[in-house]
PDB file of C-alpha atoms in Angstrom:
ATOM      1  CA  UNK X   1     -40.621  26.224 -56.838  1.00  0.00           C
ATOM      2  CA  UNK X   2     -38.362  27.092 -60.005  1.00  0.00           C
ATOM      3  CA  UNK X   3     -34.640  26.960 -59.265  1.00  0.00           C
ATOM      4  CA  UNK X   4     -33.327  30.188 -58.746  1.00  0.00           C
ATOM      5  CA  UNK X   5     -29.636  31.484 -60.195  1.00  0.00           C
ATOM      6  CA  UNK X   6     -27.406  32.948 -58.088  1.00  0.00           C
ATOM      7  CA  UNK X   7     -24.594  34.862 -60.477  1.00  0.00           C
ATOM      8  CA  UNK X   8     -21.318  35.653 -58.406  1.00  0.00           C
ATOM      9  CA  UNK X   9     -18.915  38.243 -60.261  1.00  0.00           C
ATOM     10  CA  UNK X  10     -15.860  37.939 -58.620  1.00  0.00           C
ATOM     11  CA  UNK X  11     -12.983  39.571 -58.055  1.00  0.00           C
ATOM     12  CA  UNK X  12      -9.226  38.348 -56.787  1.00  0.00           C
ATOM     13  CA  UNK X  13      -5.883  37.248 -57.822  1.00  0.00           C
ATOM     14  CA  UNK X  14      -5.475  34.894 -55.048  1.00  0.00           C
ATOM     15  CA  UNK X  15      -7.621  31.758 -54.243  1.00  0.00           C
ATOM     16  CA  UNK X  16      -6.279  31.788 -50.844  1.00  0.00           C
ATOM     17  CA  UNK X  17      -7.413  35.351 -50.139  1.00  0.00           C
ATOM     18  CA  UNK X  18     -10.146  36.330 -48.061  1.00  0.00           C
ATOM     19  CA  UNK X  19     -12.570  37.448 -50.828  1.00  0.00           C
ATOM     20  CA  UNK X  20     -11.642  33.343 -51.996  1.00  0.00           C
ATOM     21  CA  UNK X  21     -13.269  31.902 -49.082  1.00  0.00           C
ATOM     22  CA  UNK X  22     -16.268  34.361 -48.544  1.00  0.00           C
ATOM     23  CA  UNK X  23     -16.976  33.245 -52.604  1.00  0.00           C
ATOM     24  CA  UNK X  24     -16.522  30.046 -51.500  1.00  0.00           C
ATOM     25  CA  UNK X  25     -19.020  29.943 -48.639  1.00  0.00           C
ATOM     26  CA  UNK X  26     -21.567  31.735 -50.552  1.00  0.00           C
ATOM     27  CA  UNK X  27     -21.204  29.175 -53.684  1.00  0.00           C
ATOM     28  CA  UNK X  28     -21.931  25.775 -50.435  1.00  0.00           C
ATOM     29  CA  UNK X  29     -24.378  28.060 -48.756  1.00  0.00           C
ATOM     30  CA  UNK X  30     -26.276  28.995 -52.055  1.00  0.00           C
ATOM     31  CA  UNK X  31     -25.926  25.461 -53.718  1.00  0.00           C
ATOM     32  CA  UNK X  32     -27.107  24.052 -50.313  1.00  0.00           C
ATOM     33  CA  UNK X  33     -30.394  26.022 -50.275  1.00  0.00           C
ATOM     34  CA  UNK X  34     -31.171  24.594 -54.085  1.00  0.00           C
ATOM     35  CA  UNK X  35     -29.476  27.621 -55.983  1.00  0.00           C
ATOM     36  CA  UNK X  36     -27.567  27.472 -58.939  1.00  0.00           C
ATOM     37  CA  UNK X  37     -24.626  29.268 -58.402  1.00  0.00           C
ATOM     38  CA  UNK X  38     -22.255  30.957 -61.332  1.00  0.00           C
ATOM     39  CA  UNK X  39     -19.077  32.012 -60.655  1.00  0.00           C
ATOM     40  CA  UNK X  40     -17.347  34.791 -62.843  1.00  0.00           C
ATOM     41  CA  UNK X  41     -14.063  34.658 -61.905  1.00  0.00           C
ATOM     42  CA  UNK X  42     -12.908  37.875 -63.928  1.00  0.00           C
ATOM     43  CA  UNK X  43      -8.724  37.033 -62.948  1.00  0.00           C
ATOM     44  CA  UNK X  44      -8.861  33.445 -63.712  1.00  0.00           C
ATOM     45  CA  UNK X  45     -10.921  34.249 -66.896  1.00  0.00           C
ATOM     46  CA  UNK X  46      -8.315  37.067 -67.777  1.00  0.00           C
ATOM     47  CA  UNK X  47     -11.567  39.258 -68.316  1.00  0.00           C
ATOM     48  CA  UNK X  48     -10.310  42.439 -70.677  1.00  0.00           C
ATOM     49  CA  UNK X  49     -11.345  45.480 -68.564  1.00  0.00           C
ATOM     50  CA  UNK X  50     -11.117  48.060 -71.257  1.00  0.00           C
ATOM     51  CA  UNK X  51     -13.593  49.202 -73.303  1.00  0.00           C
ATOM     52  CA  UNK X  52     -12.524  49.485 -76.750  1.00  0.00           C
ATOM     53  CA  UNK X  53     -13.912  49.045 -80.822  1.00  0.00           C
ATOM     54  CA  UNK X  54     -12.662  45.515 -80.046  1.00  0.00           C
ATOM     55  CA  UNK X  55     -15.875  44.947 -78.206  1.00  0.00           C
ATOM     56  CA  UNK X  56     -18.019  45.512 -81.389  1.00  0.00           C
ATOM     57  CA  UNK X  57     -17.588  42.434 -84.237  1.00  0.00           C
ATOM     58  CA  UNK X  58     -18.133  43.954 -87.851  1.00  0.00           C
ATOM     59  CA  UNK X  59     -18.525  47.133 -89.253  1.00  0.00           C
ATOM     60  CA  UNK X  60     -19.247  50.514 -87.073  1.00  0.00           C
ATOM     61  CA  UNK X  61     -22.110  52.449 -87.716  1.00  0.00           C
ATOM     62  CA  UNK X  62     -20.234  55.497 -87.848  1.00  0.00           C
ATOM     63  CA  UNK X  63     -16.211  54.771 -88.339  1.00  0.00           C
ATOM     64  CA  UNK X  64     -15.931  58.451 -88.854  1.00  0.00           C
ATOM     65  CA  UNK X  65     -16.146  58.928 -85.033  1.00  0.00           C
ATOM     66  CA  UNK X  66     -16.222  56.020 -82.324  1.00  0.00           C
ATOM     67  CA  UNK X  67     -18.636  56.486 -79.874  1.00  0.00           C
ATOM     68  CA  UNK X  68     -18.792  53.221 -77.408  1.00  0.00           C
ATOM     69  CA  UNK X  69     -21.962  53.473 -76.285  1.00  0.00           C
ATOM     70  CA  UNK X  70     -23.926  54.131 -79.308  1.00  0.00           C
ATOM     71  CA  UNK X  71     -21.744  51.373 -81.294  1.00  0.00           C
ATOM     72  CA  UNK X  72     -22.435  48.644 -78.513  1.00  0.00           C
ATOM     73  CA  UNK X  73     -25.810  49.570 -78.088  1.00  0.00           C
ATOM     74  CA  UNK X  74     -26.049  48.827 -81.713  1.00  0.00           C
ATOM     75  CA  UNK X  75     -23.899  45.405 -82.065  1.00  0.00           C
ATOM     76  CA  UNK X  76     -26.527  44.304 -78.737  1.00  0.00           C
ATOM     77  CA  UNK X  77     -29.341  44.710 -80.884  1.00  0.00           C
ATOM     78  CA  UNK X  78     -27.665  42.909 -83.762  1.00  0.00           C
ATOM     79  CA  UNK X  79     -26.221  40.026 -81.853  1.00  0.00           C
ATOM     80  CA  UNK X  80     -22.672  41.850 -82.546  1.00  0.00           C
ATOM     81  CA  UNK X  81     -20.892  42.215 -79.533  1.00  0.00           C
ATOM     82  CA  UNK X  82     -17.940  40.191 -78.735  1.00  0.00           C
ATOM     83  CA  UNK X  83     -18.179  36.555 -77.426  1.00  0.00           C
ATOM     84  CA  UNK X  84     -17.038  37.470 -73.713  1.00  0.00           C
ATOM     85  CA  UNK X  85     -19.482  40.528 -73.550  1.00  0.00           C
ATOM     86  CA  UNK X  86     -22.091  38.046 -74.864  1.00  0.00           C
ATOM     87  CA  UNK X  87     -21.121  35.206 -72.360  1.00  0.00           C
ATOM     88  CA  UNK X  88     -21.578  37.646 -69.286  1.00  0.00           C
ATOM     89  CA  UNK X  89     -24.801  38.807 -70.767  1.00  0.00           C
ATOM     90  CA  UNK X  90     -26.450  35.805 -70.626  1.00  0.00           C
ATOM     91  CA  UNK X  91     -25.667  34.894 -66.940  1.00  0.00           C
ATOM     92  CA  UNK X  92     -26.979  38.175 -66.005  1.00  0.00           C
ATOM     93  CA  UNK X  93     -29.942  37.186 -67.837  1.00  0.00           C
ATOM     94  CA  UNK X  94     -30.741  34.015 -66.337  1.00  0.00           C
ATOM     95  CA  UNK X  95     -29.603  35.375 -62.951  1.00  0.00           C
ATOM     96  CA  UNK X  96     -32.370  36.192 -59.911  1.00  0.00           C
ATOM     97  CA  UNK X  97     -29.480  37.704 -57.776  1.00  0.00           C
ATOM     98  CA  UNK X  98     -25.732  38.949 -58.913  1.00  0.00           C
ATOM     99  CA  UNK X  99     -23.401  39.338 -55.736  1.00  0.00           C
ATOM    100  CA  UNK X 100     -20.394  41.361 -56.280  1.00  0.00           C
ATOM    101  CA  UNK X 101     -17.367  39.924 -54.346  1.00  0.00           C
ATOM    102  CA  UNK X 102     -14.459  42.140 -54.309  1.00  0.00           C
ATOM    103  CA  UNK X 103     -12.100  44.117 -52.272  1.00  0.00           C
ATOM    104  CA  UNK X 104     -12.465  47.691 -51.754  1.00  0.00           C
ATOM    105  CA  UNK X 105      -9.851  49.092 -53.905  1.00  0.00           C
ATOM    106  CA  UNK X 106      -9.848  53.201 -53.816  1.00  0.00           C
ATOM    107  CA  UNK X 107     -12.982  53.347 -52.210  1.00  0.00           C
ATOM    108  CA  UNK X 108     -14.261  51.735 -55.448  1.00  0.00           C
ATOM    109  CA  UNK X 109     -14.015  48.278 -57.402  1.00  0.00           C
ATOM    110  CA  UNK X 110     -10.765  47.072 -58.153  1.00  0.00           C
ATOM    111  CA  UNK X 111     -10.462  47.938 -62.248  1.00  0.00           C
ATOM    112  CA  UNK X 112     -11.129  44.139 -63.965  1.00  0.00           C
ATOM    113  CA  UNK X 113     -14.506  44.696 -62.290  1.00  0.00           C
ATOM    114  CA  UNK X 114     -15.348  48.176 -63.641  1.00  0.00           C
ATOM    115  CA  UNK X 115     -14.375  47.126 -66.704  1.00  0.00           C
ATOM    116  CA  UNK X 116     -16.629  44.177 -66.529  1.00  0.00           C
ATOM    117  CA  UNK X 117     -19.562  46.985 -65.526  1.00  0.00           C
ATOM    118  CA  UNK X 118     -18.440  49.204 -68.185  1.00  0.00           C
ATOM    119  CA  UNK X 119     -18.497  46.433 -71.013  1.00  0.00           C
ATOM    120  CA  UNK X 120     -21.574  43.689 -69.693  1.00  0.00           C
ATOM    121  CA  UNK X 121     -24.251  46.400 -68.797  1.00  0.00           C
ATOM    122  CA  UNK X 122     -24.343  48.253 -72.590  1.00  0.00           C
ATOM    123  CA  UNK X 123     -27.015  50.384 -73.572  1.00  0.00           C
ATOM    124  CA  UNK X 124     -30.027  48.804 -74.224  1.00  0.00           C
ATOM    125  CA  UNK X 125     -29.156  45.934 -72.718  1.00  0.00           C
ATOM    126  CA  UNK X 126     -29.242  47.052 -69.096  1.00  0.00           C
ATOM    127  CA  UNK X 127     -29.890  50.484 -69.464  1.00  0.00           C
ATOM    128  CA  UNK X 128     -32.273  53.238 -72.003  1.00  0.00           C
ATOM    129  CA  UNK X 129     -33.438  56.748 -70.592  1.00  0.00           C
ATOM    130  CA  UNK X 130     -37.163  55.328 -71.054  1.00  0.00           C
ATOM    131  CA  UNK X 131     -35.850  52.494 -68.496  1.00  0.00           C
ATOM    132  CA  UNK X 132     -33.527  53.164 -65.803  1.00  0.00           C
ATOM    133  CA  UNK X 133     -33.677  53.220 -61.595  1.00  0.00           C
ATOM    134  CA  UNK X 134     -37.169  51.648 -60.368  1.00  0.00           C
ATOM    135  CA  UNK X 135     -38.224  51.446 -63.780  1.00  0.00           C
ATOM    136  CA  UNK X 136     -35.186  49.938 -65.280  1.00  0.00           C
ATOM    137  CA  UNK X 137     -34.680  46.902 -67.255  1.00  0.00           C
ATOM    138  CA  UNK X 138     -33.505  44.592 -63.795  1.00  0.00           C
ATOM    139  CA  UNK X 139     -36.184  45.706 -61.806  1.00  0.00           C
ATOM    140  CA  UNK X 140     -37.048  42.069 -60.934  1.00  0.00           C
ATOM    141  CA  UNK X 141     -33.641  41.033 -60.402  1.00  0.00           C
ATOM    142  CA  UNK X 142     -31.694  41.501 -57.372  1.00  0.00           C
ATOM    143  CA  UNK X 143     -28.101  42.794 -57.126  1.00  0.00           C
ATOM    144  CA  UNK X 144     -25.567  43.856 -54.058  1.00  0.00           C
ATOM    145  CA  UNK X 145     -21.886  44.239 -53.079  1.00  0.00           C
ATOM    146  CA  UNK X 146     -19.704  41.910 -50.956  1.00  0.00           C
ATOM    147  CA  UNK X 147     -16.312  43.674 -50.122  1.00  0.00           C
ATOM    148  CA  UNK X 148     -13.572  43.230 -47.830  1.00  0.00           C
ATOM    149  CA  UNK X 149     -11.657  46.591 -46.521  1.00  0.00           C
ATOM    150  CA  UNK X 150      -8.076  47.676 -45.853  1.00  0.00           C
ATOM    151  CA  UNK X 151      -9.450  50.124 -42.785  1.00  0.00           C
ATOM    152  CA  UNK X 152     -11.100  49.727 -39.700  1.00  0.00           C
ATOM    153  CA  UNK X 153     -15.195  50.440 -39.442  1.00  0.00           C
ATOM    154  CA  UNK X 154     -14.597  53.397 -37.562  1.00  0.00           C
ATOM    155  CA  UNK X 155     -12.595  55.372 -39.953  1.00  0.00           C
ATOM    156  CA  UNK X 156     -15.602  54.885 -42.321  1.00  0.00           C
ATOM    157  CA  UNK X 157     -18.005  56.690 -40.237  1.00  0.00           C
ATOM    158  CA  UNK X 158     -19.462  60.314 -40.558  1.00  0.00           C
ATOM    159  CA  UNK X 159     -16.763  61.464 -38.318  1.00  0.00           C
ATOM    160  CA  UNK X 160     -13.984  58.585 -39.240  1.00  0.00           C
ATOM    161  CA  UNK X 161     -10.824  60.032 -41.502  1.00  0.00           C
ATOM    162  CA  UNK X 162     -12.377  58.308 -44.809  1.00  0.00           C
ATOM    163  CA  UNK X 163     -16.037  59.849 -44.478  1.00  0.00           C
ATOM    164  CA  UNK X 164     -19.297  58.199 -44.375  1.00  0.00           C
ATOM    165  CA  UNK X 165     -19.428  54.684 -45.943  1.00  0.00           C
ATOM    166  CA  UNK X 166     -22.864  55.501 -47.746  1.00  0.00           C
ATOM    167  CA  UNK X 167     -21.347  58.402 -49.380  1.00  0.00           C
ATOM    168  CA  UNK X 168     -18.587  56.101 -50.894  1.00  0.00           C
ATOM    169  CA  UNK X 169     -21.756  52.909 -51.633  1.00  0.00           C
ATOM    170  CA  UNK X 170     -23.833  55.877 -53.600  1.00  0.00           C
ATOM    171  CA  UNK X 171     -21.746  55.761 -57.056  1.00  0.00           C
ATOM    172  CA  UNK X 172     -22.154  52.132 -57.213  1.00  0.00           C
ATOM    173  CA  UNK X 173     -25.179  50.680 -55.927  1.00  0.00           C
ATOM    174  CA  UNK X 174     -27.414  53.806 -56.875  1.00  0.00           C
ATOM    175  CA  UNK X 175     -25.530  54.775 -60.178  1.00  0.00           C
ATOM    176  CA  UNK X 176     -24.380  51.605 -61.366  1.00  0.00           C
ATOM    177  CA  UNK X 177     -26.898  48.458 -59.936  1.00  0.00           C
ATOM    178  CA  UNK X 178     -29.892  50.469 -58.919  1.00  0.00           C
ATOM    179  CA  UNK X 179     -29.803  52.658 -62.360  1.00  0.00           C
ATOM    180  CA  UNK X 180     -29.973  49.713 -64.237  1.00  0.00           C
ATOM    181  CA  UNK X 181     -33.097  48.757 -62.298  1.00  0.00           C
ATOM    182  CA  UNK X 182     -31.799  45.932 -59.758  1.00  0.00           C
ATOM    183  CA  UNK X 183     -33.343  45.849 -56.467  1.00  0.00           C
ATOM    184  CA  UNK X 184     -30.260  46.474 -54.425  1.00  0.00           C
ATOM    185  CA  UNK X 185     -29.353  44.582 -51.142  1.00  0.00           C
ATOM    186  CA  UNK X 186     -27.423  45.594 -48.445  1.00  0.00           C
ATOM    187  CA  UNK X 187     -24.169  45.400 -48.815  1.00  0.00           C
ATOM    188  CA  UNK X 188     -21.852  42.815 -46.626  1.00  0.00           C
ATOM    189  CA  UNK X 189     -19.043  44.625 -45.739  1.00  0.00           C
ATOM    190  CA  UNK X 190     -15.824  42.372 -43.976  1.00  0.00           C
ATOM    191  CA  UNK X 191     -14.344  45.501 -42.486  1.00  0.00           C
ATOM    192  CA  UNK X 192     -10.030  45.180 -42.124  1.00  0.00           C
ATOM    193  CA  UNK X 193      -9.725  41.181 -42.319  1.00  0.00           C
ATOM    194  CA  UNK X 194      -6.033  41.307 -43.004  1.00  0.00           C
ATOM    195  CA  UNK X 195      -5.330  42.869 -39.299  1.00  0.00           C
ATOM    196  CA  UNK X 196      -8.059  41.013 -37.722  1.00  0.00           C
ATOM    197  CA  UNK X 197      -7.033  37.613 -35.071  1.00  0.00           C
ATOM    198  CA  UNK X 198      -8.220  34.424 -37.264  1.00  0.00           C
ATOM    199  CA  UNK X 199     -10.891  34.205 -34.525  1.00  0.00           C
ATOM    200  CA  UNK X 200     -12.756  37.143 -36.141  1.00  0.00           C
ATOM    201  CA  UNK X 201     -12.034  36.110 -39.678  1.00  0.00           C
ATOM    202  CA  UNK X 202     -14.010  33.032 -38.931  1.00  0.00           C
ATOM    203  CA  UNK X 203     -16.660  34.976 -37.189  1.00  0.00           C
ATOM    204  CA  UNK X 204     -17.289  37.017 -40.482  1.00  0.00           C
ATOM    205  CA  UNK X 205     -17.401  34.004 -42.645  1.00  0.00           C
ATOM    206  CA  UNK X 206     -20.197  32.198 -40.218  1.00  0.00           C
ATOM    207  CA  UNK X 207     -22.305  35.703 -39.979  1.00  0.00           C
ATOM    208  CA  UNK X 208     -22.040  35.615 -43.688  1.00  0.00           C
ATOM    209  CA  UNK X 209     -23.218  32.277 -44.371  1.00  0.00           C
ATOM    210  CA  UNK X 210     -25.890  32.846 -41.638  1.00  0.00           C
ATOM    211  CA  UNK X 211     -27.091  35.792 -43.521  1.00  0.00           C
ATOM    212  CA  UNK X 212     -26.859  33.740 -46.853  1.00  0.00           C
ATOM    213  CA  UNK X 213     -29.316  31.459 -45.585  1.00  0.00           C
ATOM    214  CA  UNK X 214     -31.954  34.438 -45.920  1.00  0.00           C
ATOM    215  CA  UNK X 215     -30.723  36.347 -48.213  1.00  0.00           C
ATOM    216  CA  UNK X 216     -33.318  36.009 -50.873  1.00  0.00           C
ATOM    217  CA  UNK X 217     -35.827  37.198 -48.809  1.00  0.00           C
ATOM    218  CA  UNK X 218     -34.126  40.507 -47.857  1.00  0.00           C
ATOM    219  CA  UNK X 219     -35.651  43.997 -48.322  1.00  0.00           C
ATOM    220  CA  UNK X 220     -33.779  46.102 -50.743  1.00  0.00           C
ATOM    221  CA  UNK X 221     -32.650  49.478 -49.979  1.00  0.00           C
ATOM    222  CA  UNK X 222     -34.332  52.748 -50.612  1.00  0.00           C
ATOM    223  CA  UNK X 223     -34.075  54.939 -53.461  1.00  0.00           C
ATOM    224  CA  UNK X 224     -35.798  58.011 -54.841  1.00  0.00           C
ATOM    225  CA  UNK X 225     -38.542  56.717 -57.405  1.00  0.00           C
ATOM    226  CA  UNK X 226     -38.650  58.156 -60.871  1.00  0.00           C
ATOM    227  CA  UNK X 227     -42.150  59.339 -60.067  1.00  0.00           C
ATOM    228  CA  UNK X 228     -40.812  61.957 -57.927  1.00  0.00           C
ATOM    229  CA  UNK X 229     -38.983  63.728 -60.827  1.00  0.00           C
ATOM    230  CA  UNK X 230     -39.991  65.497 -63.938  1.00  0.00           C
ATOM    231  CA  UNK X 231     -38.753  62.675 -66.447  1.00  0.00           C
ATOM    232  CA  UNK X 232     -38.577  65.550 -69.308  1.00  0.00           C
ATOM    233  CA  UNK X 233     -35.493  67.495 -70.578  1.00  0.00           C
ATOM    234  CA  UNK X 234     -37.310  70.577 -70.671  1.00  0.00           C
ATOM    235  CA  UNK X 235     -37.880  70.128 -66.933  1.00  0.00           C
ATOM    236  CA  UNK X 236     -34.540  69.012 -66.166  1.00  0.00           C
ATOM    237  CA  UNK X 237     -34.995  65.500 -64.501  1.00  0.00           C
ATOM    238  CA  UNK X 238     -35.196  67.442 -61.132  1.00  0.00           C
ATOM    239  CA  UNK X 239     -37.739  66.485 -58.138  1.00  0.00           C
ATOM    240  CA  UNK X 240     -41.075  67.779 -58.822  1.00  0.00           C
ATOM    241  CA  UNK X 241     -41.404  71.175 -56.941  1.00  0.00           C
ATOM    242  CA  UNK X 242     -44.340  70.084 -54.804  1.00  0.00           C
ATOM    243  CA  UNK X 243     -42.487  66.482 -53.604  1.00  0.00           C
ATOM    244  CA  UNK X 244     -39.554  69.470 -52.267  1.00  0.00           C
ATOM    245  CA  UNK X 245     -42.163  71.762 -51.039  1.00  0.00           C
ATOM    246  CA  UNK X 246     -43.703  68.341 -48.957  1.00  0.00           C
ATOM    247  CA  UNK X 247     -39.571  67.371 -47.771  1.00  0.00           C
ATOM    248  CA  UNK X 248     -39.053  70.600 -46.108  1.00  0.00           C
ATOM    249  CA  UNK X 249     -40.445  69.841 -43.043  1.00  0.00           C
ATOM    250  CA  UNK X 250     -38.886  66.674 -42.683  1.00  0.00           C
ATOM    251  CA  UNK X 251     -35.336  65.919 -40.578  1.00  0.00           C
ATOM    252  CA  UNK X 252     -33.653  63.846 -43.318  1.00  0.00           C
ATOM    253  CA  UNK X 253     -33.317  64.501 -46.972  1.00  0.00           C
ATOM    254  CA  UNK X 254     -34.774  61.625 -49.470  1.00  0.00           C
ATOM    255  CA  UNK X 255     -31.138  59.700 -49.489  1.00  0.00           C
ATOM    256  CA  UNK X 256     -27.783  59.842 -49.273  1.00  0.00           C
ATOM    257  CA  UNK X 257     -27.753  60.959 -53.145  1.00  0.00           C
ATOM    258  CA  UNK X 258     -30.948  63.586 -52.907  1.00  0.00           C
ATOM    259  CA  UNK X 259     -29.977  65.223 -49.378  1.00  0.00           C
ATOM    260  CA  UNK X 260     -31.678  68.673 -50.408  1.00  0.00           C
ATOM    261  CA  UNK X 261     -29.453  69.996 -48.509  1.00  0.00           C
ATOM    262  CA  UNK X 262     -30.490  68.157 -44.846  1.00  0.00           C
ATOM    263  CA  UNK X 263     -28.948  65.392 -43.066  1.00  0.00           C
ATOM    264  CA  UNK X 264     -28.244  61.876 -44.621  1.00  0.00           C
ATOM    265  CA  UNK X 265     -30.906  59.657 -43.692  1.00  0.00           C
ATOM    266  CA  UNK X 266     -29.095  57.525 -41.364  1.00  0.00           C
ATOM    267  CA  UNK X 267     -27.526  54.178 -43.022  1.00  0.00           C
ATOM    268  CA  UNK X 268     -29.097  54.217 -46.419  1.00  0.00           C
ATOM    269  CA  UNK X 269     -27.127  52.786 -48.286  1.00  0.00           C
ATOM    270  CA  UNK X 270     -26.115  50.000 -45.750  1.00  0.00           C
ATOM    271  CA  UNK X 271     -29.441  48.794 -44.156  1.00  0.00           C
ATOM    272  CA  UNK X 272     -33.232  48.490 -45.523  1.00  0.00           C
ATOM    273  CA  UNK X 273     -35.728  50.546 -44.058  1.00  0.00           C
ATOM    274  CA  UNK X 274     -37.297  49.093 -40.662  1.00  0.00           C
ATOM    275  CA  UNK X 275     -39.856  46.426 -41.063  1.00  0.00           C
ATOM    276  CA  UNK X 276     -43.846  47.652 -40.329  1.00  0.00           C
ATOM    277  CA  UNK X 277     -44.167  48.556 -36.589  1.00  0.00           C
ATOM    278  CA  UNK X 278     -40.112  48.958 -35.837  1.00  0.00           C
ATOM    279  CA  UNK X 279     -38.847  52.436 -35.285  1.00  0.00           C
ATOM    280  CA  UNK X 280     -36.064  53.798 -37.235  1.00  0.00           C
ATOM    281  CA  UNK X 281     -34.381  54.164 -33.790  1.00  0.00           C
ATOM    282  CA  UNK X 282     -34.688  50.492 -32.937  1.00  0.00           C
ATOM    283  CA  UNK X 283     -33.483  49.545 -36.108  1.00  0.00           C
ATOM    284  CA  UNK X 284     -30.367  51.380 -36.358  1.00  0.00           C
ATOM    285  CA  UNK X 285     -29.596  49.848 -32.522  1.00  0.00           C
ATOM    286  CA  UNK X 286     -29.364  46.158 -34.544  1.00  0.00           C
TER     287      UNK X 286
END
């Protein structure tokens, strides 16, 4: 069996944080199992999160107006982009799985990591209209989140003070990793590790590296397919009206993204879809 490459974007100023030592038991857990395991450490690496003309070596295509996107698309296809964009590139490349390890920082990533979203995944590279979500470019590669919070689980629930965690999950892993094709896993959340005893610190690392030893294998989450949309501007990108017309009599909507105006479908953007056999009520007892 080939090797498989484990790419670990990372996240921290402090090696002796929290987010530190979860990296650090994925990278023994990983490399342990036969993986080889990158680390982009985006602080020690002093990773520049802004996008700018910087990123683009040579002339622009049109200097009359700057246009990021467009440029970078451009300097990708001409082997043009700066040498850091480049470098990240080619890990992604030659990655199976990319784990994001952060903390949560306004219910998003903290800004060196958007930046390395906004300047690694260009146009073309990781993204085109013709290929994005199931059909993107990653669709063989396999992608999640790995965060530690400041609050408690509860006040991330439906009925908790911050709202429902897979409303805050949908910008990133179905805009971000699942829109550039990645199967996404579920995310490991380490909920409030600063105010927990170091008892439960430890317990989190151990059910981490305990998942770690299967992680591989996981199911990825659930998304709306492209199939069920009219892929055309003159039909808007919306669902088809017959796959609407077939939802109505159903509980949930499609996800948390594509409600439809029903419930959520309970946990999906935190848990795959119940094996073959295992009720959705079972599973969301687990």
């Amino acid at each position: 069996m080939a090797q498989k490459t484990v790419l670990i974007v990372y996240a921290h100023q402090s090696p002796g944080s929290f987010n530190a030592a979860v990296r650090d038991g994925a990278v023994q857990e990983l490399q342990e199992q036969g993986c080889r395991v990158v680390v982009s450490d985006l602080y020690a690496m002093k990773f520049r999160a802004n996008a700018t003309r910087d990123d683009v070596i040579g002339e622009l295509k049109n200097p009359e107006l700057f246009q990021y996107g467009e440029e970078t698309m451009s300097a990708w296809m001409e082997g043009r982009l700066s040498d850091d964009i480049a470098a990240e590139q080619r890990k992604v490349e030659e990655a199976e799985l990319i784990i994001f390890q952060f903390p949560l920082y306004w219910f998003s990533v903290p800004a060196i990591m958007k930046g390395w979203m906004d300047r690694v995944l260009t146009q073309g590279f990781a993204f085109s209209l013709e290929k994005m979500y199931n059909n993107g470019i990653f669709k063989d590669k396999k992608a999640m989140l790995s965060f530690s919070t400041g609050a408690m689980q509860t006040m991330f629930r439906p009925d908790g003070i911050n709202g429902d965690i897979n409303v805050t999950l949908w910008p990133l892993q179905n805009g971000t990793l699942h829109f550039c094709g990645f199967q996404v896993l579920a995310p490991q959340i380490f909920w409030c590790p600063a105010h927990c005893p170091p008892v439960v610190r430890t317990a989190m690392l151990e059910g981490w590296r305990a998942r770690l030893k299967g992680l591989l294998a996981e199911k990825p989450l659930t998304f709306a397919p492209c199939e069920l949309f009219d892929l055309s501007f003159q039909g808007g990108f919306l669902l088809h009206p017959e796959v609407r017309q077939e939802r109505e009599a159903l509980p949930y909507g499609i996800t948390t993204g594509h409600h439809l105006g029903k419930p959520l479908p309970p946990d999906n953007q935190l848990t795959a879809p119940p094996a073959e056999g295992k009720s959705a009520k079972s599973a969301s007892d687990d």
